[in-house]
């Protein structure tokens, strides 16, 4: 009889099915009220006392094995159903794809490019690692010129000087060296200055440089282009040009737009004046044209330069320049709807 029970234990261990019906049949066969185990417990009464211990243990083992088998087979079926719930229906809509958004600096840069493209300016680019000639000397900033201090420079090597460009004006030099007038180009790019980082200044930022060279270009042409730009970019058509100084332009000016004083923010950002400075500009200095092999007796031109961060901060009311570089998705996600 012991042998018979051991055989049954093996049978239980080897039993496999994935049908709930079969499991139930199996359960009734072994554990049911008229099942094998019930019979065995009845027979147990007739087992001689000295064998009772061994018998009892073996029957219990069979009972335990049968119960465990029923449970594991049931669990297997349940988890298969769950999996089917997740992956089973292939016609279900897929998980929504999280779309990224363009960085506000790229958005504003593209917008500036688009505005100038419409009046015939093409885009040109230059290297971020520059030499002294293109960043300074050709732009009428010879060695020891005091205006070099206006732009705190990151030097990479001395003699010959290699540096991180401090402005995108270096690209106008490269462009003039390679191209004949008429020239109409804008040069967006990243620039570097050895400055303390604060809410208003960063050591890495972006600029767009503009350059227009042709015969008979006058300050009036510059002013008209600036007016067009401010109208398209900000929807504002009142500007003023304040005399200023840049070594590469003569005369030079700073461009302010009339932002208005309608809200508290307007008051704050314009310091109560209503006016905001947005860029530098001027007529290209004849020395610069000469340095770039363009005859200043034949050609004249204007140039301008603006900071992209500054314009983005104005357009989107961003209070701190550092937000552009933190890559906090809570900030970046807010630009999803802007194309
Ligand atoms: N390069 C100047 C700067 O980084 C900006 C600038 C001013 C560019 C006047 C120009 C210009 O082309 O005419 O501050």
Short mmCIF file of C-alpha atoms and ligand atoms in Angstrom, two decimals:
data_model
loop_
_atom_site.label_atom_id
_atom_site.label_comp_id
_atom_site.label_asym_id
_atom_site.label_seq_id
_atom_site.Cartn_x
_atom_site.Cartn_y
_atom_site.Cartn_z
CA UNK A 1 0.00 0.00 0.00
CA UNK A 2 2.89 2.36 0.76
CA UNK A 3 4.16 1.73 -2.72
CA UNK A 4 0.80 2.66 -4.15
CA UNK A 5 0.83 5.98 -2.26
CA UNK A 6 4.36 6.79 -3.43
CA UNK A 7 3.25 6.14 -6.96
CA UNK A 8 0.34 8.53 -6.43
CA UNK A 9 2.75 11.21 -5.13
CA UNK A 10 4.75 10.86 -8.33
CA UNK A 11 1.62 11.07 -10.39
CA UNK A 12 0.63 14.28 -8.62
CA UNK A 13 4.08 15.78 -9.12
CA UNK A 14 4.03 15.04 -12.83
CA UNK A 15 0.53 16.30 -13.44
CA UNK A 16 0.41 19.34 -15.76
CA UNK A 17 -2.45 21.21 -17.38
CA UNK A 18 -3.41 24.72 -18.31
CA UNK A 19 -7.13 24.04 -18.29
CA UNK A 20 -9.13 25.16 -15.30
CA UNK A 21 -11.52 22.27 -15.86
CA UNK A 22 -8.73 19.69 -15.69
CA UNK A 23 -7.43 21.26 -12.48
CA UNK A 24 -10.84 21.00 -10.91
CA UNK A 25 -11.12 17.33 -11.96
CA UNK A 26 -7.69 16.71 -10.48
CA UNK A 27 -8.71 18.40 -7.23
CA UNK A 28 -11.88 16.35 -6.91
CA UNK A 29 -9.99 13.17 -7.71
CA UNK A 30 -7.49 13.67 -4.89
CA UNK A 31 -8.94 16.11 -2.43
CA UNK A 32 -12.71 15.83 -2.99
CA UNK A 33 -15.08 14.48 -0.35
CA UNK A 34 -15.07 11.13 -2.16
CA UNK A 35 -11.50 11.46 -3.37
CA UNK A 36 -8.41 9.28 -3.05
CA UNK A 37 -7.22 10.98 0.12
CA UNK A 38 -10.52 10.48 1.84
CA UNK A 39 -10.30 6.74 1.06
CA UNK A 40 -6.72 6.60 2.25
CA UNK A 41 -7.61 8.23 5.56
CA UNK A 42 -10.40 5.70 5.97
CA UNK A 43 -8.02 2.81 5.25
CA UNK A 44 -5.53 4.36 7.66
CA UNK A 45 -7.67 3.21 10.57
CA UNK A 46 -6.90 -0.41 9.68
CA UNK A 47 -3.15 0.03 9.47
CA UNK A 48 -1.29 -1.81 12.27
CA UNK A 49 -0.08 0.57 14.98
CA UNK A 50 3.63 0.09 14.33
CA UNK A 51 3.19 1.21 10.71
CA UNK A 52 0.88 4.11 11.48
CA UNK A 53 3.65 6.69 11.72
CA UNK A 54 5.15 5.95 8.32
CA UNK A 55 1.76 5.67 6.69
CA UNK A 56 0.52 8.87 8.21
CA UNK A 57 3.54 10.79 7.01
CA UNK A 58 3.25 9.45 3.48
CA UNK A 59 -0.44 10.18 3.20
CA UNK A 60 0.14 13.69 4.48
CA UNK A 61 2.86 14.16 1.93
CA UNK A 62 0.46 13.14 -0.82
CA UNK A 63 -2.16 15.55 0.50
CA UNK A 64 0.30 18.42 0.63
CA UNK A 65 1.61 17.68 -2.86
CA UNK A 66 -1.92 17.59 -4.31
CA UNK A 67 -2.86 20.90 -2.63
CA UNK A 68 0.32 22.60 -3.81
CA UNK A 69 -0.18 21.31 -7.32
CA UNK A 70 -3.72 22.69 -7.49
CA UNK A 71 -2.54 26.09 -6.24
CA UNK A 72 0.43 26.45 -8.60
CA UNK A 73 -1.59 25.41 -11.63
CA UNK A 74 -4.36 27.90 -10.75
CA UNK A 75 -1.85 30.73 -10.27
CA UNK A 76 -0.25 29.98 -13.63
CA UNK A 77 -3.61 30.33 -15.35
CA UNK A 78 -4.39 33.61 -13.55
CA UNK A 79 -1.09 35.26 -14.46
CA UNK A 80 -1.50 34.19 -18.09
CA UNK A 81 -4.89 35.94 -18.12
CA UNK A 82 -3.33 39.09 -16.67
CA UNK A 83 -0.64 39.14 -19.33
CA UNK A 84 -3.19 38.75 -22.02
CA UNK A 85 -5.00 41.75 -20.55
CA UNK A 86 -1.94 43.94 -21.07
CA UNK A 87 -0.59 42.68 -24.36
CA UNK A 88 -3.44 40.64 -25.77
CA UNK A 89 -5.39 43.25 -27.68
CA UNK A 90 -3.16 44.42 -30.48
CA UNK A 91 -5.75 46.87 -31.79
CA UNK A 92 -5.53 48.91 -28.61
CA UNK A 93 -4.17 52.47 -29.10
CA UNK A 94 -0.49 52.55 -28.18
CA UNK A 95 0.96 54.41 -25.22
CA UNK A 96 1.02 58.15 -26.01
CA UNK A 97 4.47 59.23 -27.22
CA UNK A 98 5.94 62.12 -25.25
CA UNK A 99 6.90 64.71 -27.85
CA UNK A 100 9.82 66.96 -27.11
CA UNK A 101 9.86 70.68 -27.71
CA UNK A 102 12.37 73.01 -29.25
CA UNK A 103 14.61 74.93 -26.89
CA UNK A 104 13.49 78.56 -26.52
CA UNK A 105 16.90 79.71 -27.78
CA UNK A 106 16.39 77.71 -30.99
CA UNK A 107 12.85 79.03 -31.33
CA UNK A 108 13.95 82.65 -31.10
CA UNK A 109 17.00 82.06 -33.29
CA UNK A 110 14.83 80.50 -36.00
CA UNK A 111 12.37 83.35 -35.75
CA UNK A 112 15.14 85.93 -36.20
CA UNK A 113 16.53 83.99 -39.17
CA UNK A 114 13.08 83.82 -40.72
CA UNK A 115 12.48 87.57 -40.37
CA UNK A 116 15.80 88.42 -42.05
CA UNK A 117 15.43 85.69 -44.68
CA UNK A 118 12.35 87.49 -45.91
CA UNK A 119 14.41 90.54 -46.84
CA UNK A 120 17.18 88.58 -48.52
CA UNK A 121 19.67 87.83 -45.73
CA UNK A 122 21.30 84.41 -45.84
CA UNK A 123 22.68 82.55 -42.84
CA UNK A 124 26.43 82.15 -42.33
CA UNK A 125 28.37 80.47 -39.57
CA UNK A 126 31.89 80.46 -38.22
CA UNK A 127 33.99 78.56 -35.68
CA UNK A 128 33.55 78.96 -31.93
CA UNK A 129 37.30 78.62 -31.43
CA UNK A 130 38.76 81.69 -33.08
CA UNK A 131 42.07 83.38 -33.69
CA UNK A 132 42.96 86.87 -32.61
CA UNK A 133 42.62 88.27 -36.13
CA UNK A 134 38.99 87.35 -36.70
CA UNK A 135 37.77 88.09 -33.19
CA UNK A 136 39.72 91.32 -32.60
CA UNK A 137 42.37 92.68 -34.94
CA UNK A 138 40.40 92.67 -38.20
CA UNK A 139 37.50 94.28 -36.36
CA UNK A 140 39.60 97.35 -35.70
CA UNK A 141 40.74 96.15 -32.29
CA UNK A 142 44.53 95.94 -32.61
CA UNK A 143 46.65 94.58 -29.78
CA UNK A 144 46.53 96.73 -26.63
CA UNK A 145 43.38 98.46 -27.84
CA UNK A 146 41.55 99.38 -24.63
CA UNK A 147 38.20 98.23 -26.04
CA UNK A 148 39.43 94.63 -25.85
CA UNK A 149 38.64 94.88 -22.15
CA UNK A 150 34.96 95.32 -23.01
CA UNK A 151 34.87 91.62 -23.70
CA UNK A 152 36.46 89.36 -21.10
CA UNK A 153 38.01 86.65 -23.15
CA UNK A 154 38.64 82.96 -22.54
CA UNK A 155 42.06 82.33 -24.04
CA UNK A 156 43.00 78.82 -25.08
CA UNK A 157 46.57 79.53 -26.16
CA UNK A 158 48.88 82.53 -26.32
CA UNK A 159 51.17 83.29 -29.29
CA UNK A 160 49.49 82.88 -31.60
CA UNK A 161 46.31 83.67 -29.72
CA UNK A 162 43.58 81.08 -29.84
CA UNK A 163 40.42 81.93 -27.97
CA UNK A 164 36.72 81.26 -27.61
CA UNK A 165 34.99 83.90 -29.71
CA UNK A 166 33.53 86.69 -27.60
CA UNK A 167 31.02 87.72 -30.26
CA UNK A 168 29.68 86.58 -33.62
CA UNK A 169 31.20 89.69 -35.27
CA UNK A 170 34.11 87.35 -36.05
CA UNK A 171 31.88 85.69 -38.64
CA UNK A 172 31.40 88.93 -40.56
CA UNK A 173 35.18 89.08 -41.03
CA UNK A 174 35.28 85.50 -42.30
CA UNK A 175 32.33 86.16 -44.59
CA UNK A 176 33.83 89.32 -46.10
CA UNK A 177 37.16 87.56 -46.67
CA UNK A 178 35.41 84.92 -48.77
CA UNK A 179 32.60 86.85 -50.47
CA UNK A 180 32.32 89.89 -52.70
CA UNK A 181 29.66 92.56 -52.15
CA UNK A 182 26.72 92.76 -52.33
CA UNK A 183 26.66 91.00 -48.96
CA UNK A 184 23.56 90.35 -46.91
CA UNK A 185 24.10 87.83 -44.16
CA UNK A 186 23.18 87.05 -40.59
CA UNK A 187 25.37 84.87 -38.37
CA UNK A 188 23.76 83.19 -35.39
CA UNK A 189 25.99 81.37 -32.92
CA UNK A 190 27.30 80.68 -29.47
CA UNK A 191 29.72 83.07 -27.81
CA UNK A 192 31.79 82.97 -24.64
CA UNK A 193 32.84 85.53 -22.05
CA UNK A 194 34.77 85.20 -18.86
CA UNK A 195 32.04 86.75 -16.76
CA UNK A 196 30.43 86.00 -13.44
CA UNK A 197 27.19 84.11 -13.85
CA UNK A 198 24.09 85.89 -12.59
CA UNK A 199 20.40 86.22 -13.42
CA UNK A 200 21.31 88.64 -16.22
CA UNK A 201 24.67 87.38 -17.50
CA UNK A 202 26.19 84.05 -18.40
CA UNK A 203 29.61 83.00 -19.60
CA UNK A 204 28.05 81.20 -22.57
CA UNK A 205 25.28 82.79 -24.59
CA UNK A 206 24.09 83.32 -28.15
CA UNK A 207 24.19 86.19 -30.58
CA UNK A 208 23.02 87.01 -34.06
CA UNK A 209 25.26 89.24 -36.12
CA UNK A 210 24.00 91.04 -39.19
CA UNK A 211 26.02 92.45 -42.08
CA UNK A 212 24.98 94.36 -45.18
CA UNK A 213 27.58 95.63 -47.68
CA UNK A 214 26.86 97.23 -51.03
CA UNK A 215 27.38 100.47 -52.91
CA UNK A 216 25.65 103.50 -51.41
CA UNK A 217 24.48 101.90 -48.19
CA UNK A 218 23.51 104.57 -45.70
CA UNK A 219 22.48 104.89 -42.07
CA UNK A 220 18.88 105.31 -43.28
CA UNK A 221 19.01 101.78 -44.73
CA UNK A 222 20.16 100.49 -41.36
CA UNK A 223 17.39 102.30 -39.55
CA UNK A 224 14.72 100.98 -41.91
CA UNK A 225 15.97 97.40 -41.50
CA UNK A 226 15.91 97.74 -37.72
CA UNK A 227 12.40 99.14 -37.82
CA UNK A 228 11.25 96.24 -39.96
CA UNK A 229 12.90 93.77 -37.58
CA UNK A 230 11.42 95.18 -34.39
CA UNK A 231 7.97 95.29 -35.97
CA UNK A 232 8.14 91.66 -37.10
CA UNK A 233 9.77 90.34 -33.96
CA UNK A 234 8.03 92.26 -31.20
CA UNK A 235 5.13 93.94 -32.92
CA UNK A 236 6.56 97.29 -31.82
CA UNK A 237 7.30 100.06 -34.26
CA UNK A 238 8.85 102.77 -32.14
CA UNK A 239 12.63 102.63 -31.87
CA UNK A 240 15.38 105.04 -31.00
CA UNK A 241 19.07 104.99 -31.79
CA UNK A 242 21.40 106.17 -29.05
CA UNK A 243 24.94 107.14 -30.04
CA UNK A 244 27.40 104.57 -28.73
CA UNK A 245 30.85 103.18 -29.39
CA UNK A 246 31.98 99.97 -31.03
CA UNK A 247 35.44 99.74 -32.59
CA UNK A 248 34.13 98.04 -35.73
CA UNK A 249 31.43 100.57 -36.59
CA UNK A 250 31.50 104.32 -37.13
CA UNK A 251 29.12 105.86 -36.28
CA UNK A 252 27.78 103.34 -33.75
CA UNK A 253 24.48 103.21 -31.97
CA UNK A 254 22.52 101.25 -29.44
CA UNK A 255 18.98 100.34 -30.47
CA UNK A 256 16.15 100.77 -27.98
CA UNK A 257 12.55 99.79 -28.62
CA UNK A 258 9.60 101.40 -26.96
CA UNK A 259 8.15 98.56 -24.94
CA UNK A 260 5.51 100.59 -23.17
CA UNK A 261 4.49 101.01 -19.57
CA UNK A 262 1.24 99.14 -19.48
CA UNK A 263 1.97 96.55 -16.82
CA UNK A 264 4.02 96.29 -13.68
CA UNK A 265 6.44 94.02 -15.54
CA UNK A 266 6.88 96.70 -18.22
CA UNK A 267 7.86 99.12 -15.46
CA UNK A 268 10.30 96.68 -13.96
CA UNK A 269 12.07 95.59 -17.15
CA UNK A 270 12.31 99.10 -18.58
CA UNK A 271 13.27 100.61 -15.23
CA UNK A 272 10.29 102.89 -15.49
CA UNK A 273 11.34 104.44 -18.83
CA UNK A 274 9.32 102.31 -21.23
CA UNK A 275 12.46 101.84 -23.35
CA UNK A 276 14.48 98.64 -23.75
CA UNK A 277 17.90 98.19 -25.27
CA UNK A 278 17.96 95.29 -27.72
CA UNK A 279 21.11 95.52 -29.83
CA UNK A 280 24.19 97.36 -31.01
CA UNK A 281 24.70 98.57 -34.56
CA UNK A 282 26.50 100.99 -36.83
CA UNK A 283 28.10 101.65 -40.19
CA UNK A 284 30.97 99.23 -40.80
CA UNK A 285 34.24 101.06 -40.11
CA UNK A 286 36.27 101.57 -43.34
CA UNK A 287 39.25 99.96 -41.56
CA UNK A 288 37.26 96.75 -41.15
CA UNK A 289 36.34 96.71 -44.84
CA UNK A 290 40.01 97.23 -45.73
CA UNK A 291 41.09 94.42 -43.40
CA UNK A 292 38.70 92.14 -45.22
CA UNK A 293 39.84 93.14 -48.74
CA UNK A 294 36.78 95.24 -49.54
CA UNK A 295 37.39 98.68 -51.03
CA UNK A 296 35.87 101.27 -48.63
CA UNK A 297 35.90 103.95 -51.38
CA UNK A 298 33.52 101.81 -53.41
CA UNK A 299 31.45 100.04 -50.77
CA UNK A 300 29.82 100.86 -47.49
CA UNK A 301 27.65 98.86 -45.16
CA UNK A 302 26.03 98.42 -41.83
CA UNK A 303 26.27 95.80 -39.12
CA UNK A 304 24.34 94.92 -36.02
CA UNK A 305 24.57 92.41 -33.21
CA UNK A 306 22.07 91.16 -30.65
CA UNK A 307 21.89 88.64 -27.85
CA UNK A 308 19.38 85.84 -28.43
CA UNK A 309 18.89 85.15 -24.71
CA UNK A 310 18.02 88.76 -24.10
CA UNK A 311 15.38 88.71 -26.82
CA UNK A 312 13.98 85.36 -25.65
CA UNK A 313 13.77 86.73 -22.09
CA UNK A 314 11.78 89.69 -23.34
CA UNK A 315 9.45 87.69 -25.56
CA UNK A 316 8.68 84.98 -23.03
CA UNK A 317 9.13 87.01 -19.83
CA UNK A 318 11.89 84.75 -18.54
CA UNK A 319 13.32 86.31 -15.39
CA UNK A 320 16.66 84.49 -15.16
CA UNK A 321 19.14 83.71 -17.96
CA UNK A 322 20.33 80.58 -16.11
CA UNK A 323 17.00 78.89 -16.81
CA UNK A 324 18.08 78.39 -20.43
CA UNK A 325 20.94 76.11 -19.45
CA UNK A 326 19.44 74.10 -16.59
CA UNK A 327 17.41 71.87 -18.92
CA UNK A 328 14.63 71.57 -16.40
CA UNK A 329 11.81 69.88 -18.33
CA UNK A 330 9.20 71.85 -16.37
CA UNK A 331 10.66 74.97 -18.01
CA UNK A 332 11.30 73.47 -21.46
CA UNK A 333 7.84 71.87 -21.69
CA UNK A 334 6.25 75.29 -21.65
CA UNK A 335 7.51 75.88 -25.19
CA UNK A 336 5.72 72.85 -26.66
CA UNK A 337 3.03 74.84 -28.37
CA UNK A 338 5.49 77.22 -30.07
CA UNK A 339 6.66 76.05 -33.47
N1 LIG B 1 29.80 92.56 -31.20
C1 LIG B 1 29.03 93.38 -30.32
C2 LIG B 1 28.97 92.74 -28.94
O1 LIG B 1 29.21 91.58 -28.82
C3 LIG B 1 27.64 93.57 -30.83
C4 LIG B 1 27.64 94.44 -32.03
C5 LIG B 1 27.53 95.80 -31.87
C6 LIG B 1 27.78 93.91 -33.27
C7 LIG B 1 27.52 96.63 -32.97
C8 LIG B 1 27.79 94.74 -34.40
C9 LIG B 1 27.65 96.11 -34.20
O2 LIG B 1 27.91 94.27 -35.63
O3 LIG B 1 27.63 96.90 -35.30
O4 LIG B 1 28.67 93.40 -27.99
#
